[in-house]
mmCIF file with all atom_site columns, C-alpha atoms in Angstrom:
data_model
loop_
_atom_site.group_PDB
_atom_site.id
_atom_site.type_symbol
_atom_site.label_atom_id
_atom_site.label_alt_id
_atom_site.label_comp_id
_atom_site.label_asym_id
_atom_site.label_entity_id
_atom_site.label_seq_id
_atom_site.pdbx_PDB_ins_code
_atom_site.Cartn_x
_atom_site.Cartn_y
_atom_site.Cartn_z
_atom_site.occupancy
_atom_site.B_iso_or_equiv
_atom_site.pdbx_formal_charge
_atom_site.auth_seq_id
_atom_site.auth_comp_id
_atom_site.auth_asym_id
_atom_site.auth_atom_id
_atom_site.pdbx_PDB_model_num
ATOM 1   C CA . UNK Z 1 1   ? -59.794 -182.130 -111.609 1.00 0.00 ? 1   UNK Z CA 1
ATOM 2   C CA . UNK Z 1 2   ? -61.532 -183.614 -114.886 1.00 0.00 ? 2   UNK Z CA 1
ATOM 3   C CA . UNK Z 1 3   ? -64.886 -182.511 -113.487 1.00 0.00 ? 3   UNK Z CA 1
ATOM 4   C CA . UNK Z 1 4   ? -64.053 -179.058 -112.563 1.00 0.00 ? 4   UNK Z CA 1
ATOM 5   C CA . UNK Z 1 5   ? -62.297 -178.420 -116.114 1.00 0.00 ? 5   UNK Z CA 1
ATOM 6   C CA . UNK Z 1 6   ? -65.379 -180.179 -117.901 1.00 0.00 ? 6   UNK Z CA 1
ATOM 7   C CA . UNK Z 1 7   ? -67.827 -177.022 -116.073 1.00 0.00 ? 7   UNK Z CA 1
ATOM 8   C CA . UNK Z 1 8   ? -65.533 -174.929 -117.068 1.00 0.00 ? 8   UNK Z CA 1
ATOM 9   C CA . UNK Z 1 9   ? -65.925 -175.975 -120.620 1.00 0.00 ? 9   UNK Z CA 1
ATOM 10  C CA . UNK Z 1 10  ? -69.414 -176.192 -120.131 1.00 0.00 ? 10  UNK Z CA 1
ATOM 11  C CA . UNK Z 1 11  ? -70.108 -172.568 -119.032 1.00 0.00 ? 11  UNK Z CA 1
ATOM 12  C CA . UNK Z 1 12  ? -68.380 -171.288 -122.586 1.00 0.00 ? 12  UNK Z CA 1
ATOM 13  C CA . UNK Z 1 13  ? -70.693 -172.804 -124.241 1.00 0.00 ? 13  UNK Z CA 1
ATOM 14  C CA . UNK Z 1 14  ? -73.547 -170.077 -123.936 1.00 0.00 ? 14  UNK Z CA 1
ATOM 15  C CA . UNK Z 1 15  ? -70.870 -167.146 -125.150 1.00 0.00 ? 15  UNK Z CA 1
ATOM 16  C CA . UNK Z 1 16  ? -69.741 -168.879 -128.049 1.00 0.00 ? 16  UNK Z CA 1
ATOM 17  C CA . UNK Z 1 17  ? -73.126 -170.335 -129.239 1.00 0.00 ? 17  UNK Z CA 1
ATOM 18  C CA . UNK Z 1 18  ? -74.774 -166.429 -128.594 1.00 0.00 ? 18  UNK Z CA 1
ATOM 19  C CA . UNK Z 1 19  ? -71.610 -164.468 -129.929 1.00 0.00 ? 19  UNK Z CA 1
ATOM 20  C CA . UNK Z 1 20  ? -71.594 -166.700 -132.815 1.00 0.00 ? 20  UNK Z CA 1
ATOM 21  C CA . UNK Z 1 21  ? -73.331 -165.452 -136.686 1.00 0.00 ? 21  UNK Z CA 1
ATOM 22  C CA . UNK Z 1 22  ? -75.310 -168.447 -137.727 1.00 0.00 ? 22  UNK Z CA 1
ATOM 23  C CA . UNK Z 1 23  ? -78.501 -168.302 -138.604 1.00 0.00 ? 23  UNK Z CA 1
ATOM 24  C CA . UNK Z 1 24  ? -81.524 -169.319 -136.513 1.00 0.00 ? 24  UNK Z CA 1
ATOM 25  C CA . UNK Z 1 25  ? -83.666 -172.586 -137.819 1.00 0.00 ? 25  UNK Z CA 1
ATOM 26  C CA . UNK Z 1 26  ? -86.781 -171.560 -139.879 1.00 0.00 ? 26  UNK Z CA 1
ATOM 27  C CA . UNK Z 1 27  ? -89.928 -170.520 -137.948 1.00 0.00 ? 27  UNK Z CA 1
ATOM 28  C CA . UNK Z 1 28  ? -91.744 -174.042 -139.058 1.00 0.00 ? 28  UNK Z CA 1
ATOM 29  C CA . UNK Z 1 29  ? -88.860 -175.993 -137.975 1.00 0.00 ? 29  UNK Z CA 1
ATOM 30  C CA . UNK Z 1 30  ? -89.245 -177.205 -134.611 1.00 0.00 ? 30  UNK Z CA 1
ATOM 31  C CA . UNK Z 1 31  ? -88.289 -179.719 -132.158 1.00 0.00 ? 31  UNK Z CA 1
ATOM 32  C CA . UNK Z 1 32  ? -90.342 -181.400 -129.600 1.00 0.00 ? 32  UNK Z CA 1
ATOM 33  C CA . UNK Z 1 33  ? -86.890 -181.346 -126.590 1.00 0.00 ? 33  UNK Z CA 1
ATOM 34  C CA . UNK Z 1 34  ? -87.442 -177.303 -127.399 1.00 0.00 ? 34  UNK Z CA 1
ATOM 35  C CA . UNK Z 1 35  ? -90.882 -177.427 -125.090 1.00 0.00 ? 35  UNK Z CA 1
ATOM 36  C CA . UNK Z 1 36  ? -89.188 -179.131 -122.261 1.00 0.00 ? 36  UNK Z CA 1
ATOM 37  C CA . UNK Z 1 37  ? -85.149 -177.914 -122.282 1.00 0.00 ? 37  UNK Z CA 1
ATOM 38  C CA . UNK Z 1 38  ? -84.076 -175.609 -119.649 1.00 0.00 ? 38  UNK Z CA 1
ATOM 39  C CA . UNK Z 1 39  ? -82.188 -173.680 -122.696 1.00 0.00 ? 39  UNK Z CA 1
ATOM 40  C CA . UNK Z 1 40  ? -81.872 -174.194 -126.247 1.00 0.00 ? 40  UNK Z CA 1
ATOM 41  C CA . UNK Z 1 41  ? -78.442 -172.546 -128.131 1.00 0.00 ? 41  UNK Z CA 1
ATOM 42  C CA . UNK Z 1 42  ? -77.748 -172.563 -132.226 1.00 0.00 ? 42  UNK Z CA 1
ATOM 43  C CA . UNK Z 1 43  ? -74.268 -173.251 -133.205 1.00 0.00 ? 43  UNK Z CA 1
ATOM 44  C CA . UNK Z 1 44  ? -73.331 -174.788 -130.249 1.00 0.00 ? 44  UNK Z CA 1
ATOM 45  C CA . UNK Z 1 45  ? -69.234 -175.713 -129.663 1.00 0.00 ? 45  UNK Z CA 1
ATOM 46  C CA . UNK Z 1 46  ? -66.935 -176.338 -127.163 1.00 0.00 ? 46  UNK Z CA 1
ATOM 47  C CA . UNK Z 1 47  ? -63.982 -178.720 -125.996 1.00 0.00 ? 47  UNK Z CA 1
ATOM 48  C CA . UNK Z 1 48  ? -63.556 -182.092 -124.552 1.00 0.00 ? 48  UNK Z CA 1
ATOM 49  C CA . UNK Z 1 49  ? -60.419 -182.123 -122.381 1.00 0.00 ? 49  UNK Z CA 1
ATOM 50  C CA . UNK Z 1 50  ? -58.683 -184.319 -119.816 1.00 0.00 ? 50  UNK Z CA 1
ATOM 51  C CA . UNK Z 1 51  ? -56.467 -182.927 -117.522 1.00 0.00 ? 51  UNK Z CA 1
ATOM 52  C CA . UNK Z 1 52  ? -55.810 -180.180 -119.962 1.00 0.00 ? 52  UNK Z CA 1
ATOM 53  C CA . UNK Z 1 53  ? -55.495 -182.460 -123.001 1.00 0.00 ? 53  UNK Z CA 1
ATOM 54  C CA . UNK Z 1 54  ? -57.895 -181.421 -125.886 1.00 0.00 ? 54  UNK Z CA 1
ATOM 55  C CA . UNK Z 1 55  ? -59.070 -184.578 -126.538 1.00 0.00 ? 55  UNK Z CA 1
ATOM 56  C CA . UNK Z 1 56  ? -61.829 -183.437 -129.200 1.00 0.00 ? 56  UNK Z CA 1
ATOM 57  C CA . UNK Z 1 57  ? -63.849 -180.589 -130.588 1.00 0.00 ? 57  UNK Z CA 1
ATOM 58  C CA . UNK Z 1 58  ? -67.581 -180.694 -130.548 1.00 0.00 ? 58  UNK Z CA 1
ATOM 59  C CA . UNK Z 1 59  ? -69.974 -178.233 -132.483 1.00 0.00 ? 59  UNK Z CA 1
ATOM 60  C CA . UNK Z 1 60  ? -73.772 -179.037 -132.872 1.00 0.00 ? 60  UNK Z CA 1
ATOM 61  C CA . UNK Z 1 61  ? -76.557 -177.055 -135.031 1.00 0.00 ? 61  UNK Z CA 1
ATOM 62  C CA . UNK Z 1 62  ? -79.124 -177.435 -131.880 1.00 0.00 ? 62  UNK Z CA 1
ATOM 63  C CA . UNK Z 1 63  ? -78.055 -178.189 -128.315 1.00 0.00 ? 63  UNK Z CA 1
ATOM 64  C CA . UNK Z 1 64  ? -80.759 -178.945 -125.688 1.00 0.00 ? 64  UNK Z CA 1
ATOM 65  C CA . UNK Z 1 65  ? -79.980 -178.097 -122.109 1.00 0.00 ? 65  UNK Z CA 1
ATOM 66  C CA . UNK Z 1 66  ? -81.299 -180.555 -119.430 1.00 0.00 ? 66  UNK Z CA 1
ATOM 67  C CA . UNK Z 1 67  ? -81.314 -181.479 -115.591 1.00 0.00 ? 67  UNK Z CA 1
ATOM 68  C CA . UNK Z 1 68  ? -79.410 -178.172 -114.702 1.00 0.00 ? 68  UNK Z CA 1
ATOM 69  C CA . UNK Z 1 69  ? -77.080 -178.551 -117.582 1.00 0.00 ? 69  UNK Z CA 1
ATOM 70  C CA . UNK Z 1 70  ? -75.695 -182.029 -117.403 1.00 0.00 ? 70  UNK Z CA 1
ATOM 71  C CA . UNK Z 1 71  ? -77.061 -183.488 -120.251 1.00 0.00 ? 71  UNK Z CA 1
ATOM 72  C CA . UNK Z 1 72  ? -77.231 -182.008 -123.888 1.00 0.00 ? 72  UNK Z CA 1
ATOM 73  C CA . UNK Z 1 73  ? -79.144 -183.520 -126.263 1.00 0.00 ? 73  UNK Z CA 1
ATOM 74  C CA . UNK Z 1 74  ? -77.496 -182.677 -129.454 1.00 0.00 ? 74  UNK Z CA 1
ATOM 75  C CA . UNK Z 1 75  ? -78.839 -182.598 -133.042 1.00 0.00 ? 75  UNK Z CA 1
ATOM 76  C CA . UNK Z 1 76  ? -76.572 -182.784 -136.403 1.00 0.00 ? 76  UNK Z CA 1
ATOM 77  C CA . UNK Z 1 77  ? -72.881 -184.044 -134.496 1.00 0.00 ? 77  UNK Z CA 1
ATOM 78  C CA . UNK Z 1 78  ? -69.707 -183.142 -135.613 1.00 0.00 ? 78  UNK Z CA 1
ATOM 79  C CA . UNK Z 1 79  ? -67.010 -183.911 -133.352 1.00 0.00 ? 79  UNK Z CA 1
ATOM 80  C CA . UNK Z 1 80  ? -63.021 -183.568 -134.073 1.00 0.00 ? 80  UNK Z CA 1
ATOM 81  C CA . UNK Z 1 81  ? -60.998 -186.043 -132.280 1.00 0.00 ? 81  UNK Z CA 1
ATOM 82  C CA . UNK Z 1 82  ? -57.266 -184.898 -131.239 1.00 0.00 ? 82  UNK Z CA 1
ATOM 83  C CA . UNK Z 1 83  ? -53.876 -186.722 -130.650 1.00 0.00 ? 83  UNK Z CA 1
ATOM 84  C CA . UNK Z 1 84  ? -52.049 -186.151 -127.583 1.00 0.00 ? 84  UNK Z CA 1
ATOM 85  C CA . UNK Z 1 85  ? -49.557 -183.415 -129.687 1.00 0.00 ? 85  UNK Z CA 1
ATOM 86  C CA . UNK Z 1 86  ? -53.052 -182.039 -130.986 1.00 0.00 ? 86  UNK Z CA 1
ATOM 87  C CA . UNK Z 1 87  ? -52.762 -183.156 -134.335 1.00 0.00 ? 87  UNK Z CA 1
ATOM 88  C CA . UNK Z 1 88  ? -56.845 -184.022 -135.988 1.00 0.00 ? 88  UNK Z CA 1
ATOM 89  C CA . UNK Z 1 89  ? -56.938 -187.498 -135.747 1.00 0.00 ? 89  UNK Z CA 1
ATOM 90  C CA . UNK Z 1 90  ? -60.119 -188.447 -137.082 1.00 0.00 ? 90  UNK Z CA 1
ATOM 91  C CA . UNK Z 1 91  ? -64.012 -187.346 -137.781 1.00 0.00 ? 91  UNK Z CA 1
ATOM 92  C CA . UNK Z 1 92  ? -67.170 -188.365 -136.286 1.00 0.00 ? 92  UNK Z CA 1
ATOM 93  C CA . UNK Z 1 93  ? -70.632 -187.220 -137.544 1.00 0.00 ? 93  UNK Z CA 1
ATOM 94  C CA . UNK Z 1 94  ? -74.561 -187.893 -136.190 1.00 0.00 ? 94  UNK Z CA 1
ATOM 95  C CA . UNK Z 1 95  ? -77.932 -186.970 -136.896 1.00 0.00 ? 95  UNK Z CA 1
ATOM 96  C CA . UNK Z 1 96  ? -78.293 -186.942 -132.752 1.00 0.00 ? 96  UNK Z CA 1
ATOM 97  C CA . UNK Z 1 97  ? -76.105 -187.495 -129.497 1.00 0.00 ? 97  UNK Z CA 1
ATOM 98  C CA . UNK Z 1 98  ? -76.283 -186.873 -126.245 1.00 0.00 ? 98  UNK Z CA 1
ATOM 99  C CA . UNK Z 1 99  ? -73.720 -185.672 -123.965 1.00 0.00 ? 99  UNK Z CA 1
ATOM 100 C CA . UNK Z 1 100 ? -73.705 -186.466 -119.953 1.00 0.00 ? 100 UNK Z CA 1
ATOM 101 C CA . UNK Z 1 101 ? -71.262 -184.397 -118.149 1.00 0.00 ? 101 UNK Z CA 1
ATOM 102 C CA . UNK Z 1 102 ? -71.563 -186.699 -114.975 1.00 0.00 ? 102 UNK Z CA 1
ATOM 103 C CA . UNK Z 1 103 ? -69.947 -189.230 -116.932 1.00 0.00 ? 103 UNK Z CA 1
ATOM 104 C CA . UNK Z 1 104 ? -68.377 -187.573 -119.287 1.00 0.00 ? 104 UNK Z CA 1
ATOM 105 C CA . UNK Z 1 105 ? -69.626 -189.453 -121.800 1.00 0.00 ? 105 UNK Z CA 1
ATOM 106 C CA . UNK Z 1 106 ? -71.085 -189.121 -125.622 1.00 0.00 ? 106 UNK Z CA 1
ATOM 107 C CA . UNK Z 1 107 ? -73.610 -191.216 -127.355 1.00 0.00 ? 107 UNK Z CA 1
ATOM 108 C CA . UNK Z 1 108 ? -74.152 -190.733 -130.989 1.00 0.00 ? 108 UNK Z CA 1
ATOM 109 C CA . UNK Z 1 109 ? -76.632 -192.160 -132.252 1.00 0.00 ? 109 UNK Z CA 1
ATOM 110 C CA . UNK Z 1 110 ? -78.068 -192.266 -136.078 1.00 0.00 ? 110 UNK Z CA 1
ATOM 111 C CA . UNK Z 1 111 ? -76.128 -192.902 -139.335 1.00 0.00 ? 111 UNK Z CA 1
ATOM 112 C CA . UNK Z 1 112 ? -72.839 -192.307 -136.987 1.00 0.00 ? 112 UNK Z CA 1
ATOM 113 C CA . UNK Z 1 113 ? -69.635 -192.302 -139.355 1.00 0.00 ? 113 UNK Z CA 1
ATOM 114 C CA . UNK Z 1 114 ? -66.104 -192.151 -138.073 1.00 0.00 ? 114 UNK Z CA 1
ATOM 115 C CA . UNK Z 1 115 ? -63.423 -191.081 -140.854 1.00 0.00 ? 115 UNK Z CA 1
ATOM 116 C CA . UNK Z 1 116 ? -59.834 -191.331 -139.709 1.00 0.00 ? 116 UNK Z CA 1
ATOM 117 C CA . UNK Z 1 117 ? -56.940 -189.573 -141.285 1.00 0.00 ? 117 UNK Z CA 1
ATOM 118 C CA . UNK Z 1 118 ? -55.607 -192.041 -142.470 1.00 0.00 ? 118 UNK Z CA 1
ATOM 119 C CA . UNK Z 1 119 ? -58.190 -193.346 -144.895 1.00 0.00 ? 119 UNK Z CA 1
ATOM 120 C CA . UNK Z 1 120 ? -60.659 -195.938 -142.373 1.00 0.00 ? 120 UNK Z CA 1
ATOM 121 C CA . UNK Z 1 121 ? -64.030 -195.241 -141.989 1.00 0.00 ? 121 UNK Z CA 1
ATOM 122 C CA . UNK Z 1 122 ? -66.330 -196.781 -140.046 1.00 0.00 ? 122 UNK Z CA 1
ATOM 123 C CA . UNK Z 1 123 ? -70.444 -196.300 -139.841 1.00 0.00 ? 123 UNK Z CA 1
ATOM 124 C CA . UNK Z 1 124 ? -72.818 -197.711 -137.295 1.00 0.00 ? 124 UNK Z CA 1
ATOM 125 C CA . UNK Z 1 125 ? -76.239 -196.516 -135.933 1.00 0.00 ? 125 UNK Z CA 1
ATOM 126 C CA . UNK Z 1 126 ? -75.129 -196.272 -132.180 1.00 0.00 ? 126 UNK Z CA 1
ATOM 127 C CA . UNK Z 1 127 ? -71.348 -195.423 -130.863 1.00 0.00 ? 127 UNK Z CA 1
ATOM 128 C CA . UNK Z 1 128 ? -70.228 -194.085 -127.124 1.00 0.00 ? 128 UNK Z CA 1
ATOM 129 C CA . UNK Z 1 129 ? -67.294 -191.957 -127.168 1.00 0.00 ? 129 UNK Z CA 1
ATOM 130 C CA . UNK Z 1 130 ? -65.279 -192.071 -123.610 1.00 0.00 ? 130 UNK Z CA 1
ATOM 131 C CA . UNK Z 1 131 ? -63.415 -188.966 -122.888 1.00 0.00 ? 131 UNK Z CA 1
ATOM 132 C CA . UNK Z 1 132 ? -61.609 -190.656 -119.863 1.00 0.00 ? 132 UNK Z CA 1
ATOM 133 C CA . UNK Z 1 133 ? -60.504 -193.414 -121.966 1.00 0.00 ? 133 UNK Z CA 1
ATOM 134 C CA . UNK Z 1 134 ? -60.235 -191.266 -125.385 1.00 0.00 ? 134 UNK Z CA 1
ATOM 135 C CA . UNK Z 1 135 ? -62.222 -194.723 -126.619 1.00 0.00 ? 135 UNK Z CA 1
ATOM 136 C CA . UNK Z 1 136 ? -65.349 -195.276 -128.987 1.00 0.00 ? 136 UNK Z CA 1
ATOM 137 C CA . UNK Z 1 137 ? -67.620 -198.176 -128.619 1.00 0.00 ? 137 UNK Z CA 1
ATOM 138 C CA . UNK Z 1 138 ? -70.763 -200.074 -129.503 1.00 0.00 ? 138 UNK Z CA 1
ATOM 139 C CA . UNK Z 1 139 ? -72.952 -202.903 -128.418 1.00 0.00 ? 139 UNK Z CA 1
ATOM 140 C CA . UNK Z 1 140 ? -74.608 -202.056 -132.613 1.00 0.00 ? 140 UNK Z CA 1
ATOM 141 C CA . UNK Z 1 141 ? -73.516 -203.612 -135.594 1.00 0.00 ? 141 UNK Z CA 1
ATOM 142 C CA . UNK Z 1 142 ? -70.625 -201.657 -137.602 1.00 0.00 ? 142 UNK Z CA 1
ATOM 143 C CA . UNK Z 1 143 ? -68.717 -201.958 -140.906 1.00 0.00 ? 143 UNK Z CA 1
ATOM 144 C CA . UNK Z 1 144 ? -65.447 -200.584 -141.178 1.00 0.00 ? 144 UNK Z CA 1
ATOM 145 C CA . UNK Z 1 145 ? -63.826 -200.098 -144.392 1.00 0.00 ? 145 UNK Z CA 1
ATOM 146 C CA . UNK Z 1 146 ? -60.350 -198.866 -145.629 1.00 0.00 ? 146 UNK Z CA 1
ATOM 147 C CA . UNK Z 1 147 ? -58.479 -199.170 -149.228 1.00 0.00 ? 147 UNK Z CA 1
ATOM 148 C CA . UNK Z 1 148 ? -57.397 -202.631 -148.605 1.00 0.00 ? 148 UNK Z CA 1
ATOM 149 C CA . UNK Z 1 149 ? -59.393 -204.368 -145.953 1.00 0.00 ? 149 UNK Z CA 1
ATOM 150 C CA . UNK Z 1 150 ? -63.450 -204.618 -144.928 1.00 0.00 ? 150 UNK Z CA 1
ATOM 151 C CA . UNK Z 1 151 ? -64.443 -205.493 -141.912 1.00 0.00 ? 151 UNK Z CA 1
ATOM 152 C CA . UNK Z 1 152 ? -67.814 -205.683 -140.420 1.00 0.00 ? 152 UNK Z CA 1
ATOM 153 C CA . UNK Z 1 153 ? -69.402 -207.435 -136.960 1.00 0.00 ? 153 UNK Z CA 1
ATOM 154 C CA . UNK Z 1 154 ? -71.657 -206.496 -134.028 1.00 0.00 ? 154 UNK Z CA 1
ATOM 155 C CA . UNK Z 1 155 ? -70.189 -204.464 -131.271 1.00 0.00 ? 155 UNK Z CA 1
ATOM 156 C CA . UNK Z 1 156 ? -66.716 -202.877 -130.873 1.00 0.00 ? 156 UNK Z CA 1
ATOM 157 C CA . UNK Z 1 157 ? -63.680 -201.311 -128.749 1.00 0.00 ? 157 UNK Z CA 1
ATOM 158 C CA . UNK Z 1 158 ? -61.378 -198.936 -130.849 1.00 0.00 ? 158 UNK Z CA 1
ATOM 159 C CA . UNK Z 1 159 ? -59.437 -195.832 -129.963 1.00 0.00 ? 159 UNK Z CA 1
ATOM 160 C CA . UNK Z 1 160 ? -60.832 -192.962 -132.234 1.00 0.00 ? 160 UNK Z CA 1
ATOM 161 C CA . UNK Z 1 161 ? -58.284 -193.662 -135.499 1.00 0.00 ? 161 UNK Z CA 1
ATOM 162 C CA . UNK Z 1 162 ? -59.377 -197.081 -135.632 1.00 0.00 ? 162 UNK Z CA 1
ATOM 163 C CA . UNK Z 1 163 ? -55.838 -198.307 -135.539 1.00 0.00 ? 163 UNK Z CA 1
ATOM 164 C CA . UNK Z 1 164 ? -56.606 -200.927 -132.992 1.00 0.00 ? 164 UNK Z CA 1
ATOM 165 C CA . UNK Z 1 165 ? -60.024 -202.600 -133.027 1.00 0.00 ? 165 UNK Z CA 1
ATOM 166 C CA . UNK Z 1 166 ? -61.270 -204.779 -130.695 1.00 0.00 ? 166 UNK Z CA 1
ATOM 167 C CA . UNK Z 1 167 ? -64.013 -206.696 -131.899 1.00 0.00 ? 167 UNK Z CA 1
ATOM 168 C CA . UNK Z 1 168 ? -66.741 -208.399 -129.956 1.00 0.00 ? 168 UNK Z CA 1
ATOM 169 C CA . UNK Z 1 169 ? -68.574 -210.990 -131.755 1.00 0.00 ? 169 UNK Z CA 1
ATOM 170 C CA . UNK Z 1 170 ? -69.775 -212.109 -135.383 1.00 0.00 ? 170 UNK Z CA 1
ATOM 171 C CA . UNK Z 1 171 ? -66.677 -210.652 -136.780 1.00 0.00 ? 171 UNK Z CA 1
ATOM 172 C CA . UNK Z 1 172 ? -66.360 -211.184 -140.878 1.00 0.00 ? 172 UNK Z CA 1
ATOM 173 C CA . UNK Z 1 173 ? -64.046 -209.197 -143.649 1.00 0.00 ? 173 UNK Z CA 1
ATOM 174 C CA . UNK Z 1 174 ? -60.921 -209.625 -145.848 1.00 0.00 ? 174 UNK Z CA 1
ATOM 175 C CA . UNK Z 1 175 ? -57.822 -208.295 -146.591 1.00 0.00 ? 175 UNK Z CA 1
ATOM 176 C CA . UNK Z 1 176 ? -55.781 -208.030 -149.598 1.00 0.00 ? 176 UNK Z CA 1
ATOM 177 C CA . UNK Z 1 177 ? -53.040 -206.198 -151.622 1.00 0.00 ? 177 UNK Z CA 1
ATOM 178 C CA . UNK Z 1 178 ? -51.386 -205.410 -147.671 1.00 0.00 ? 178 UNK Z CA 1
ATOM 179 C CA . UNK Z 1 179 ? -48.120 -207.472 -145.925 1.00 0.00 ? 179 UNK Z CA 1
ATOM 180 C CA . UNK Z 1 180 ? -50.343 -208.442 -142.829 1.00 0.00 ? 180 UNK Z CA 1
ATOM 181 C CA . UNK Z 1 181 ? -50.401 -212.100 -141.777 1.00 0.00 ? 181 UNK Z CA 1
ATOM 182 C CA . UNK Z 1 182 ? -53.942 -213.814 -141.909 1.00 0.00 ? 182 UNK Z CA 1
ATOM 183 C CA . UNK Z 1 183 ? -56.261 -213.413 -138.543 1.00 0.00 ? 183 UNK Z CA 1
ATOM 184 C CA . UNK Z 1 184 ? -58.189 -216.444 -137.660 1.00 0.00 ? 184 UNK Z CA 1
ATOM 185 C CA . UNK Z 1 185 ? -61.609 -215.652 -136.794 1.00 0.00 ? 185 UNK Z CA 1
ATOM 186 C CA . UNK Z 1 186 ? -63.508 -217.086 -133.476 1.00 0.00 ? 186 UNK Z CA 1
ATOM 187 C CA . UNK Z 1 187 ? -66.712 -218.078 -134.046 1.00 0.00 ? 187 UNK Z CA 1
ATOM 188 C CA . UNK Z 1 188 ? -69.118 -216.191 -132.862 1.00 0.00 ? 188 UNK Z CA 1
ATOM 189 C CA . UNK Z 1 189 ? -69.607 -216.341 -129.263 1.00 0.00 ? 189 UNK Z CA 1
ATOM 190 C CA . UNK Z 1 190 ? -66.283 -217.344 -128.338 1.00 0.00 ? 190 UNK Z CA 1
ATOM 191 C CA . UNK Z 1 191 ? -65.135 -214.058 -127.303 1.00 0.00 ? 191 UNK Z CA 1
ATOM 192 C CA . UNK Z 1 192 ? -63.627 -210.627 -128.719 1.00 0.00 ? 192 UNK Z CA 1
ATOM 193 C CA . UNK Z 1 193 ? -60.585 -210.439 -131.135 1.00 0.00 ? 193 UNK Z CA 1
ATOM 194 C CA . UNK Z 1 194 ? -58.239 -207.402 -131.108 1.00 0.00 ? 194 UNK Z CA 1
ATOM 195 C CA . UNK Z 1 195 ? -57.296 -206.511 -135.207 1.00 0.00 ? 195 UNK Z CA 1
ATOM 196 C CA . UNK Z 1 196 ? -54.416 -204.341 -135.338 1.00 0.00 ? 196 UNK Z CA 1
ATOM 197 C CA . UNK Z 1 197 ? -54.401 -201.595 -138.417 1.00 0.00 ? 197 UNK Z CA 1
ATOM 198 C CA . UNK Z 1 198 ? -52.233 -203.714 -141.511 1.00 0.00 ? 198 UNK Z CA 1
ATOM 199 C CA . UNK Z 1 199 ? -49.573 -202.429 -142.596 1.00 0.00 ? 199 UNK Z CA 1
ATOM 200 C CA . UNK Z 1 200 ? -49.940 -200.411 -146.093 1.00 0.00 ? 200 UNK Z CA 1
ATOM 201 C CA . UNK Z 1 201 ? -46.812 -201.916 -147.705 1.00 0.00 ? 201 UNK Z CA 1
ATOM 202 C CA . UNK Z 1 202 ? -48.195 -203.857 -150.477 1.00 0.00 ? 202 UNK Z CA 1
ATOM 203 C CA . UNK Z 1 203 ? -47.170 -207.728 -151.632 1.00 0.00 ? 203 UNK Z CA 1
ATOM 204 C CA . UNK Z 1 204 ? -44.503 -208.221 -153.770 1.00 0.00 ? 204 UNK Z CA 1
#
């Protein structure tokens, strides 16, 4: 049932991207993927959706159209990510991505940034986002950063907001001004550690 509503979403993709008024790329700009893509659309956009959940939003200024349409290499990545009540839950940009509708899978890949709603924001050079799972994740390293709290390491499990971060290994950061209790760090190697959002109720 996820399959057959991903083609769906899929085959709206031409309409909107050729109904849409942006502006083709300049004559002298032009992309190697053009020579070899089965189709090329400007101002690409559609949905990511689970069993009729919006999960996210995609739109792309150049989509690339491979092996009959299941993967879409993607340049310039802006994707919206939803909550279950469809409230805009956080941000992701890319320079590139790729999209694989047999998996249903996105890689973005490039100076990737993820900006929550709620103030966290999180860059890495490599992320996959998991539509199944509504989950991002990376094997790269990452720093995440918020008003009160830094964290950086190599590799990652979060759900899009970044409220609950699973982190693999070399984990590092601090936290102050917040009513959290102190995390005690593994050392590297010794397995992932799971860092819950603090609280924003400062010290008194």
């Amino acid at each position: 049932m996820r399959l057959g509503l991903l083609f769906v979403v899929l085959g709206a993709i031409p309409v909107v991207a050729c109904g849409s008024n942006k502006k083709q790329p300049p004559v002298a700009v032009h992309s190697p993927l053009a020579d070899s893509a089965d189709q090329v659309m400007y101002g690409a956009r559609f949905n990511l959706t689970d069993e009729g959940v919006s999960r996210a939003h995609l739109v792309s200024d150049t989509a690339y159209f491979f092996d009959d349409n299941t993967r879409i290499e993607l340049e310039k990545v802006n994707i919206v990510f939803f909550t279950v009540t469809g409230l805009k839950d956080a941000v992701l940009t890319s320079r590139r991505g790729t999209f694989n509708s047999r998996t249903n899978n996105m890689i973005a890949r490039k100076n990737v940034v993820v900006v929550s709603e709620d103030g966290r924001r999180l860059t890495t050079e490599e992320l996959l986002y998991n539509q199944q799972r509504n989950q991002i994740s990376s094997d790269s390293a990452f720093v995440m950063t918020e008003p009160n709290r830094r964290l950086e390491g190599v590799g990652f499990r979060s759900d899009p907001n970044m409220k609950n971060i699973q982190i693999l290994k070399g984990a590092s950061g601090f936290a102050r001004g917040v009513s959290t209790q102190p995390t005690v760090l593994p050392a590297p190697g010794n397995g992932p550690i799971v860092l819950p959002a603090p609280s924003s109720t400062p010290k008194r």
